[in-house]
Short mmCIF file of C-alpha atoms in Angstrom, two decimals:
data_model
loop_
_atom_site.label_atom_id
_atom_site.label_comp_id
_atom_site.label_asym_id
_atom_site.label_seq_id
_atom_site.Cartn_x
_atom_site.Cartn_y
_atom_site.Cartn_z
CA MET A 1 55.56 29.34 100.52
CA ILE A 2 51.91 28.48 99.93
CA ALA A 3 49.88 25.59 101.34
CA ILE A 4 46.90 24.19 99.45
CA VAL A 5 44.44 21.98 101.31
CA ALA A 6 41.00 20.52 100.69
CA CYS A 7 39.10 19.47 103.81
CA ASP A 8 35.70 18.54 105.17
CA ALA A 9 33.57 20.62 107.54
CA ASN A 10 35.55 19.19 110.48
CA TRP A 11 38.91 20.08 108.88
CA GLY A 12 39.64 16.45 107.97
CA ILE A 13 41.98 16.28 104.98
CA GLY A 14 41.84 12.63 104.00
CA CYS A 15 40.40 9.23 104.62
CA GLN A 16 42.53 6.11 104.17
CA GLY A 17 44.90 7.87 101.78
CA CYS A 18 42.20 9.49 99.64
CA LEU A 19 40.81 12.99 99.31
CA GLN A 20 37.60 13.61 101.22
CA GLN A 21 35.98 14.65 97.93
CA ALA A 22 37.36 14.93 94.43
CA VAL A 23 35.54 17.80 92.73
CA SER A 24 36.64 18.38 89.15
CA SER A 25 36.56 22.19 89.43
CA ASP A 26 38.77 22.06 92.54
CA LEU A 27 41.17 19.62 90.84
CA ARG A 28 41.40 21.97 87.82
CA ARG A 29 42.14 24.88 90.20
CA PHE A 30 44.82 22.79 91.93
CA ARG A 31 46.42 21.98 88.57
CA ALA A 32 46.39 25.63 87.47
CA LEU A 33 47.90 26.81 90.77
CA THR A 34 50.67 24.20 90.85
CA MET A 35 51.67 23.74 87.19
CA GLY A 36 55.26 24.84 86.61
CA LYS A 37 55.81 25.28 90.35
CA VAL A 38 57.56 23.29 93.07
CA VAL A 39 55.22 20.97 94.97
CA ILE A 40 56.20 19.65 98.38
CA TYR A 41 54.52 16.63 99.92
CA GLY A 42 55.03 13.44 101.86
CA ARG A 43 55.66 9.95 100.57
CA ASN A 44 52.20 8.79 101.62
CA THR A 45 50.69 11.54 99.46
CA LEU A 46 52.81 10.34 96.53
CA ASP A 47 51.29 6.89 97.01
CA THR A 48 47.82 8.35 96.32
CA PHE A 49 48.78 9.66 92.87
CA PRO A 50 47.95 7.58 89.78
CA GLY A 51 50.67 4.96 89.40
CA LYS A 52 52.40 6.41 92.47
CA LYS A 53 54.15 8.76 90.06
CA PRO A 54 55.06 12.43 90.62
CA LEU A 55 52.89 15.24 89.32
CA PRO A 56 53.98 16.11 85.77
CA GLY A 57 55.00 19.65 84.87
CA ARG A 58 56.22 20.43 88.37
CA ILE A 59 59.32 19.94 90.49
CA ASN A 60 58.35 17.29 93.06
CA LEU A 61 60.04 17.46 96.47
CA VAL A 62 59.08 14.57 98.75
CA LEU A 63 59.63 14.30 102.50
CA ARG A 64 59.99 10.77 103.80
CA THR A 65 60.83 9.18 107.11
CA ARG A 66 62.31 5.93 105.82
CA ASP A 67 64.90 5.10 103.20
CA GLU A 68 62.78 3.40 100.57
CA ALA A 69 62.46 3.03 96.84
CA CYS A 70 62.24 6.34 95.00
CA ALA A 71 59.87 7.19 92.18
CA GLU A 72 61.66 8.60 89.16
CA GLY A 73 61.06 12.34 88.84
CA CYS A 74 60.99 13.07 92.58
CA GLU A 75 63.63 14.52 94.84
CA TYR A 76 63.57 12.95 98.29
CA PHE A 77 64.46 14.48 101.66
CA SER A 78 64.61 12.89 105.09
CA SER A 79 64.70 16.19 106.98
CA ILE A 80 63.24 19.68 106.88
CA ASP A 81 66.79 21.06 106.90
CA GLY A 82 67.65 19.16 103.72
CA LEU A 83 64.40 20.19 102.08
CA MET A 84 64.88 23.85 102.99
CA ALA A 85 68.44 23.77 101.64
CA ARG A 86 66.99 22.63 98.29
CA VAL A 87 64.34 25.37 98.48
CA ARG A 88 67.10 27.96 98.99
CA GLY A 89 68.97 26.52 96.01
CA LEU A 90 65.88 26.75 93.81
CA LYS A 91 65.40 30.37 94.91
CA GLN A 92 68.93 31.08 93.71
CA GLU A 93 67.90 29.54 90.38
CA GLY A 94 65.04 32.07 90.10
CA TYR A 95 62.09 30.52 91.91
CA HIS A 96 60.15 32.79 94.28
CA ASP A 97 58.40 32.16 97.62
CA ASN A 98 55.00 31.72 95.94
CA ASP A 99 56.45 29.06 93.61
CA PHE A 100 56.73 26.58 96.51
CA ILE A 101 53.45 24.85 97.26
CA VAL A 102 52.87 22.43 100.14
CA ILE A 103 50.19 19.90 99.17
CA GLY A 104 50.12 17.43 102.08
CA GLY A 105 49.67 15.23 103.94
CA GLY A 106 48.98 16.08 107.52
CA ALA A 107 52.49 15.63 108.92
CA VAL A 108 54.00 17.70 106.10
CA TYR A 109 51.49 20.51 106.67
CA GLN A 110 52.31 20.43 110.38
CA GLN A 111 56.05 20.73 109.72
CA LEU A 112 55.90 23.34 106.96
CA LEU A 113 53.04 25.66 107.97
CA PRO A 114 55.51 27.91 109.86
CA TYR A 115 57.19 28.57 106.49
CA CYS A 116 53.91 29.36 104.68
CA ASP A 117 52.60 32.89 104.32
CA THR A 118 49.47 31.85 102.40
CA ILE A 119 47.06 28.95 102.90
CA LEU A 120 44.47 28.22 100.22
CA VAL A 121 41.60 26.16 101.65
CA THR A 122 38.73 24.42 99.89
CA GLN A 123 36.24 23.24 102.48
CA PHE A 124 33.55 20.73 101.52
CA GLU A 125 30.30 20.20 103.41
#
């Protein structure tokens, strides 16, 4: 599993649900690294996407703490165990460890970093 994170010089990853900085070259890199892969993130991160819709061209796995309305095109999980069971199923379908990309937010990084063997960091000044 891979984690991708953009942060400021103090390792802050967001401010009121927004990226610290949106740099077009970094966003293009993010798209290239995640397209066709499985992205894993929290429901609050989903809320920051345009229209609160999942990222196109990817399998979207969303961790959430409450039972709430689901965006079409996402698979929702209320536990790490449930999420990891789905990850194992996708591996049986042919996905590999580096096809699973954790993209935030903070609580999701905290829970899934033990499963990650690579962390890709963009740090802004």
